[in-house]
Tab-separated table of C-alpha atoms and ligand atoms in Angstrom:
chain	number	residue	atom	x	y	z
T	28	MET	CA	6.163	7.756	20.078
T	29	SER	CA	6.232	6.573	23.515
T	30	ALA	CA	9.487	4.936	24.317
T	31	ASN	CA	7.631	1.680	25.728
T	32	GLU	CA	5.795	1.070	22.348
T	33	ASN	CA	6.634	-2.460	20.707
T	34	THR	CA	9.764	-2.592	22.959
T	35	GLU	CA	11.799	-5.788	22.274
T	36	PRO	CA	13.315	-7.456	25.075
T	37	ASN	CA	17.085	-5.927	25.477
T	38	ILE	CA	18.762	-9.143	26.870
T	39	GLY	CA	19.060	-12.273	24.405
T	40	ALA	CA	16.780	-10.282	21.979
T	41	GLN	CA	16.186	-12.126	18.730
T	42	VAL	CA	18.756	-10.925	16.340
T	43	PRO	CA	17.842	-11.834	12.307
T	44	GLU	CA	20.490	-13.661	10.368
T	45	GLY	CA	21.066	-11.563	7.026
T	46	ASP	CA	19.977	-8.169	6.272
T	47	TYR	CA	17.895	-6.026	8.954
T	48	ILE	CA	17.007	-2.484	10.086
T	49	VAL	CA	16.704	-1.981	14.258
T	50	ARG	CA	15.016	1.093	15.556
T	51	ALA	CA	15.904	2.078	19.068
T	52	THR	CA	16.071	4.867	21.685
T	53	ALA	CA	18.250	5.846	24.134
T	54	LYS	CA	18.816	7.956	27.011
T	55	GLY	CA	15.423	8.228	28.226
T	56	GLY	CA	14.336	8.414	24.804
T	57	LYS	CA	16.168	11.641	23.968
T	58	ILE	CA	18.038	10.151	21.294
T	59	ARG	CA	16.475	7.798	18.309
T	60	ALA	CA	18.715	5.654	16.366
T	61	PHE	CA	18.697	3.207	13.116
T	62	ALA	CA	21.157	0.796	12.712
T	63	CYS	CA	21.416	-1.680	9.677
T	64	ARG	CA	23.195	-4.541	7.977
T	65	THR	CA	22.485	-4.635	4.271
T	66	THR	CA	25.699	-6.755	3.139
T	67	GLU	CA	23.647	-9.117	1.103
T	68	LEU	CA	21.755	-6.892	-0.476
T	69	CYS	CA	24.779	-5.068	-1.315
T	70	ARG	CA	25.890	-8.318	-3.272
T	71	GLU	CA	22.649	-8.706	-4.997
T	72	ALA	CA	23.040	-4.879	-6.471
T	73	VAL	CA	26.872	-6.114	-7.443
T	74	ARG	CA	25.161	-9.201	-9.143
T	75	ILE	CA	22.532	-7.484	-10.931
T	76	HIS	CA	24.746	-4.367	-12.151
T	77	GLY	CA	28.320	-5.658	-12.322
T	78	LEU	CA	29.408	-2.852	-9.865
T	79	SER	CA	32.967	-2.001	-9.741
T	80	PRO	CA	33.981	-1.586	-5.982
T	81	ILE	CA	33.961	1.998	-5.687
T	82	ALA	CA	30.493	2.211	-7.170
T	83	ALA	CA	29.387	-0.894	-5.056
T	84	ALA	CA	30.443	1.341	-2.123
T	85	ALA	CA	28.324	4.417	-3.416
T	86	LEU	CA	25.416	2.671	-4.187
T	87	GLY	CA	25.646	0.593	-0.922
T	88	ARG	CA	25.709	3.669	1.339
T	89	LEU	CA	22.914	5.322	-0.547
T	90	MET	CA	20.832	2.181	-0.343
T	91	SER	CA	21.550	1.950	3.638
T	92	GLY	CA	20.900	5.390	4.120
T	93	VAL	CA	17.478	5.469	2.400
T	94	LEU	CA	16.328	2.002	4.249
T	95	MET	CA	16.973	3.623	7.438
T	96	MET	CA	14.762	6.512	6.393
T	97	THR	CA	11.980	4.354	5.129
T	98	GLN	CA	11.367	3.612	9.020
T	99	ASP	CA	9.596	6.656	9.455
T	100	LEU	CA	6.764	5.955	6.443
T	101	LYS	CA	3.790	5.349	7.565
T	102	ASN	CA	1.763	3.859	4.637
T	103	ASP	CA	2.379	0.439	2.815
T	104	ASP	CA	2.465	2.217	-0.617
T	105	ASP	CA	5.125	5.228	0.670
T	106	THR	CA	8.245	5.205	-0.789
T	107	ILE	CA	11.762	7.387	-0.870
T	108	THR	CA	13.495	8.211	-3.784
T	109	ALA	CA	17.100	9.438	-3.358
T	110	ILE	CA	18.678	11.065	-6.499
T	111	VAL	CA	22.415	11.795	-6.388
T	112	ARG	CA	23.531	13.950	-9.370
T	113	GLY	CA	27.230	14.567	-9.752
T	114	ASP	CA	30.215	15.509	-12.088
T	115	GLY	CA	32.181	12.591	-11.193
T	116	PRO	CA	32.926	9.920	-13.254
T	117	LEU	CA	30.135	7.564	-11.418
T	118	GLY	CA	27.759	9.887	-13.309
T	119	GLY	CA	24.751	9.742	-10.744
T	120	MET	CA	22.788	7.206	-8.626
T	121	THR	CA	19.243	6.789	-7.964
T	122	VAL	CA	17.619	4.486	-5.188
T	123	VAL	CA	14.364	3.884	-4.232
T	124	GLY	CA	13.276	2.420	-0.731
T	125	ASN	CA	9.464	1.237	0.289
T	126	ALA	CA	7.958	0.996	3.241
T	127	GLN	CA	8.423	-2.908	3.290
T	128	ALA	CA	12.382	-2.147	3.949
T	129	GLY	CA	12.726	-3.436	0.455
T	130	VAL	CA	15.297	-1.313	-1.905
T	131	ARG	CA	16.317	-0.973	-5.392
T	132	GLY	CA	18.933	1.317	-7.159
T	133	TYR	CA	21.191	1.688	-9.778
T	134	CYS	CA	24.133	3.877	-10.962
T	135	HIS	CA	24.910	5.508	-14.647
T	136	ASN	CA	28.464	4.228	-14.469
T	137	PRO	CA	28.665	0.874	-12.936
T	138	ALA	CA	32.053	-0.022	-13.849
T	139	VAL	CA	33.494	3.288	-12.798
T	140	PRO	CA	37.231	2.451	-12.372
T	141	SER	CA	38.167	2.473	-8.442
T	142	THR	CA	40.260	5.093	-6.880
T	143	TYR	CA	41.063	5.469	-3.256
T	144	HIS	CA	41.746	7.964	-0.587
T	145	LYS	CA	44.587	5.598	0.848
T	146	PRO	CA	45.089	1.717	0.385
T	147	GLY	CA	41.749	0.229	1.117
T	148	LYS	CA	39.731	3.434	1.872
T	149	LEU	CA	37.732	4.351	-1.462
T	150	ASN	CA	37.649	7.813	-2.521
T	151	VAL	CA	33.713	7.479	-3.291
T	152	GLY	CA	33.317	11.620	-3.206
T	153	GLU	CA	36.050	11.859	-6.509
T	154	ALA	CA	33.495	8.996	-8.206
T	155	VAL	CA	30.298	11.047	-7.280
T	156	GLY	CA	31.900	14.409	-7.675
T	157	GLN	CA	30.251	17.990	-7.019
T	158	GLY	CA	26.464	18.373	-7.344
T	159	THR	CA	23.291	17.496	-5.815
T	160	LEU	CA	21.514	15.198	-3.318
T	161	THR	CA	17.421	15.057	-4.031
T	162	ILE	CA	14.822	13.256	-1.859
T	163	ILE	CA	11.449	12.855	-2.766
T	164	LYS	CA	9.111	11.341	-0.120
T	165	ASP	CA	5.749	10.040	-1.751
T	166	MET	CA	3.515	9.384	1.171
T	167	GLY	CA	0.219	9.014	-0.752
T	168	LEU	CA	-0.548	12.605	-0.472
T	169	LYS	CA	-1.205	14.839	-4.023
T	170	GLU	CA	2.215	15.952	-4.146
T	171	ALA	CA	5.252	14.515	-3.140
T	172	TYR	CA	7.614	16.169	-0.852
T	173	THR	CA	10.921	16.655	-2.157
T	174	GLY	CA	14.058	18.293	-1.015
T	175	LYS	CA	17.554	19.013	-2.705
T	176	VAL	CA	20.666	20.166	-1.288
T	177	GLU	CA	24.246	20.661	-2.630
T	178	LEU	CA	26.539	17.568	-2.183
T	179	ILE	CA	28.795	18.498	0.477
T	180	SER	CA	31.521	15.576	-0.047
T	181	GLY	CA	29.916	12.995	-2.460
T	182	GLU	CA	30.836	10.507	0.190
T	183	ILE	CA	27.044	9.720	0.906
T	184	ALA	CA	27.155	9.882	4.660
T	185	GLU	CA	27.853	13.491	5.076
T	186	ASP	CA	25.529	14.585	2.173
T	187	ILE	CA	22.456	12.483	3.938
T	188	THR	CA	23.250	14.314	7.222
T	189	TYR	CA	23.315	17.843	5.607
T	190	TYR	CA	20.098	16.819	3.733
T	191	LEU	CA	18.430	15.422	7.096
T	192	ALA	CA	19.556	19.065	8.994
T	193	VAL	CA	18.737	21.798	6.002
T	194	SER	CA	15.627	20.315	4.566
T	195	GLU	CA	13.965	18.216	7.313
T	196	GLN	CA	15.556	20.442	10.149
T	197	THR	CA	16.547	17.061	12.290
T	198	PRO	CA	20.315	17.181	13.267
T	199	SER	CA	21.583	13.768	12.924
T	200	ALA	CA	24.694	11.478	12.750
T	201	VAL	CA	24.760	9.384	9.803
T	202	SER	CA	27.504	6.798	9.451
T	203	LEU	CA	27.315	4.413	5.870
T	204	GLY	CA	30.056	1.816	5.584
T	205	VAL	CA	30.723	-0.885	2.394
T	206	SER	CA	33.890	-2.726	3.033
T	207	MET	CA	35.033	-4.650	-0.542
T	208	ASP	CA	37.541	-7.269	-0.805
T	209	LYS	CA	38.816	-8.855	-3.846
T	210	ASN	CA	35.412	-11.227	-3.888
T	211	GLY	CA	32.968	-8.807	-3.151
T	212	VAL	CA	31.399	-6.576	-0.466
T	213	MET	CA	32.311	-8.280	2.906
T	214	HIS	CA	30.471	-6.110	5.011
T	215	ALA	CA	27.836	-3.066	4.587
T	216	GLY	CA	25.510	-1.024	7.074
T	217	GLY	CA	25.033	2.230	8.602
T	218	MET	CA	23.585	3.957	11.534
T	219	ILE	CA	21.748	7.359	11.854
T	220	ILE	CA	21.377	8.711	15.434
T	221	GLN	CA	19.007	11.825	16.077
T	222	LEU	CA	18.698	14.037	18.888
T	223	MET	CA	15.193	14.638	20.059
T	224	PRO	CA	14.173	18.604	20.212
T	225	ASP	CA	14.170	18.387	24.189
T	226	ALA	CA	17.563	16.676	24.542
T	227	SER	CA	19.536	18.793	27.046
T	228	ASP	CA	22.841	20.985	25.889
T	229	ASP	CA	24.908	18.099	28.486
T	230	LEU	CA	23.589	15.243	26.130
T	231	ILE	CA	24.160	17.014	22.851
T	232	ASP	CA	27.901	17.377	23.660
T	233	TRP	CA	28.253	14.059	24.859
T	234	LEU	CA	26.689	12.418	21.867
T	235	GLU	CA	28.624	14.280	19.648
T	236	GLN	CA	32.160	12.937	21.465
T	237	ARG	CA	30.828	9.811	21.414
T	238	ILE	CA	30.192	9.829	17.640
T	239	GLY	CA	33.458	11.553	17.281
T	240	GLY	CA	35.359	9.203	18.939
T	241	PHE	CA	33.163	6.044	17.248
T	242	PRO	CA	34.940	3.458	15.332
T	243	GLU	CA	33.725	3.253	11.499
T	244	ILE	CA	30.843	0.813	10.692
T	245	SER	CA	32.724	-1.147	8.370
T	246	TYR	CA	35.481	-1.458	10.961
T	247	LEU	CA	32.714	-2.678	13.506
T	248	MET	CA	31.141	-4.801	11.138
T	249	GLU	CA	34.294	-6.533	10.387
T	250	GLU	CA	34.973	-7.099	14.001
T	251	GLY	CA	31.639	-9.006	13.779
T	252	PHE	CA	28.915	-6.238	15.820
T	253	ASP	CA	25.691	-6.886	14.312
T	254	PRO	CA	23.396	-3.633	14.435
T	255	HIS	CA	22.420	-4.098	17.739
T	256	GLN	CA	25.888	-4.432	19.048
T	257	ILE	CA	27.014	-1.310	17.109
T	258	LEU	CA	23.913	0.842	18.969
T	259	ASP	CA	24.965	-0.806	22.622
T	260	LEU	CA	28.513	0.050	21.852
T	261	LEU	CA	27.836	3.378	21.111
T	262	PHE	CA	25.210	4.708	23.878
T	263	GLY	CA	26.490	2.184	26.484
T	264	ASP	CA	22.980	2.391	27.613
T	265	PRO	CA	21.879	-0.450	30.021
T	266	ASP	CA	18.288	1.130	29.343
T	267	ILE	CA	18.150	1.356	25.452
T	268	GLN	CA	14.943	0.240	23.816
T	269	TYR	CA	14.675	-1.330	20.580
T	270	HIS	CA	11.553	-1.097	19.209
T	271	GLN	CA	11.272	-2.686	15.984
T	272	THR	CA	13.705	-5.294	13.686
T	273	THR	CA	12.984	-5.198	10.277
T	274	LYS	CA	14.203	-7.786	7.603
T	275	CYS	CA	15.278	-5.440	4.681
T	276	SER	CA	16.196	-6.435	0.956
T	277	TYR	CA	17.181	-5.778	-2.343
T	278	SER	CA	13.271	-5.811	-4.521
T	279	CYS	CA	12.142	-4.222	-7.455
T	280	PRO	CA	8.593	-4.273	-8.198
T	281	CYS	CA	8.780	-4.090	-11.964
T	282	SER	CA	6.118	-6.008	-14.053
T	283	ARG	CA	5.082	-6.153	-17.449
T	284	GLU	CA	1.860	-4.249	-16.918
T	285	ARG	CA	4.161	-1.260	-15.150
T	286	MET	CA	6.185	-1.454	-18.543
T	287	GLU	CA	3.125	-1.120	-20.672
T	288	ARG	CA	1.618	1.979	-18.375
T	289	ASN	CA	4.880	3.439	-19.175
T	290	LEU	CA	4.633	2.659	-22.815
T	291	LEU	CA	1.175	4.378	-22.913
T	292	THR	CA	2.880	7.485	-21.188
T	293	LEU	CA	5.015	8.104	-24.040
T	294	GLY	CA	2.272	9.257	-26.103
T	295	LEU	CA	1.264	8.321	-29.704
T	296	ASP	CA	4.023	9.708	-31.590
T	297	ASP	CA	6.578	7.280	-30.241
T	298	LEU	CA	4.780	4.340	-29.519
T	299	ASN	CA	4.206	4.747	-33.561
T	300	HIS	CA	7.861	5.273	-33.723
T	301	LEU	CA	8.405	2.082	-31.963
T	302	ALA	CA	5.842	-0.300	-33.823
T	303	ALA	CA	7.515	0.663	-36.811
T	304	ASP	CA	10.396	-1.841	-36.038
T	305	PRO	CA	8.936	-5.215	-37.135
T	306	ALA	CA	10.976	-7.394	-34.824
T	307	GLY	CA	9.668	-5.112	-31.744
T	308	ILE	CA	11.295	-3.702	-29.000
T	309	GLU	CA	13.148	-5.163	-25.967
T	310	LEU	CA	12.396	-2.879	-22.719
T	311	GLU	CA	15.009	-3.155	-19.949
T	312	CYS	CA	14.239	-2.371	-16.020
T	313	HIS	CA	17.214	-0.002	-15.018
T	314	PHE	CA	16.725	-1.447	-11.388
T	315	CYS	CA	16.824	-5.304	-11.963
T	316	ASP	CA	17.981	-5.700	-15.280
T	317	ARG	CA	14.516	-7.678	-16.032
T	318	LYS	CA	14.043	-7.509	-19.892
T	319	TYR	CA	10.256	-7.118	-21.263
T	320	ASN	CA	9.661	-7.817	-24.785
T	321	PHE	CA	6.800	-6.424	-26.887
T	322	SER	CA	6.209	-7.411	-30.244
T	323	ASN	CA	5.467	-5.149	-33.165
T	324	ASN	CA	1.756	-6.544	-32.731
T	325	GLU	CA	1.382	-5.826	-29.027
T	326	LEU	CA	2.716	-2.083	-29.747
T	327	ASN	CA	-0.013	-1.679	-32.177
T	328	GLY	CA	-2.333	-2.721	-29.636
T	329	LEU	CA	-1.272	-0.442	-27.044
T	330	ILE	CA	-1.419	2.282	-30.073
T	331	GLU	CA	-5.027	1.113	-30.599
T	332	GLN	CA	-5.984	1.846	-26.800
T	333	LEU	CA	-4.387	5.381	-26.908
T	334	THR	CA	-6.511	6.262	-30.343
T	335	GLN	CA	-9.834	4.990	-28.594
T	336	LYS	CA	-9.403	7.279	-25.978
O	421	ZN	ZN1	13.239	-4.477	-12.090
């Protein structure tokens, strides 16, 4: 990608209200960067799932990381799914991001009690525990690309960093933050910084130092920095190029038709079992808690469809 493509003006650039992702390059195109604000979509996840503070932090970090990764998707129907399996009390999480910068997710134990490294600093790693991070990139090919790594700390940012290094051979610095108070999510966001393969050793050293001493994302957001300003502050590069700003949101594409398709994939035995209940069944979408009722009659209709094949 050339450094000049889709470049937005740097001075007085229109920074959207609400949640968005910005993609930029700096240092003559040798570094590429993503930064996002995800406060509102994290609040939406809390509202849907009734997340405890530590569950909100864990899921919010993973959603922010996945959203920035979706910026590399090429086709409208492409998706990235991240699955965290851990032996901690959170019990694992699933997040799906799409090419329209929509994201959805859930964790298995949304009400898990919050524990802290120190006052105000949630111990997300303990809630997640030891386990694995699996990333599935569905890009319309016959087989989806799947990468799986051990969790490094369960704090999510380090785990995504490790995944990007090992599975995608892309050295990256990932920073993710969700800050909470008694009223819920105050700020959420993140950034991913990546060196291009032709970056010099000097630039690598400079970036490591810069990131090593950089404040936490949630601190910067509390201080009022938006994603553009966070990247400005990090690079201090007057020639930073902003390539694209994309609104992001919590969105679930579930529908009655999709639920029907899922039911059909269960097969005859399971469907007959479900249809045995004269009251019908209620299915709930894991991602948005929307409920879908199927009457006994409708289930029998699906069984008919299957037997006629
Ligand atoms: Zn849904």
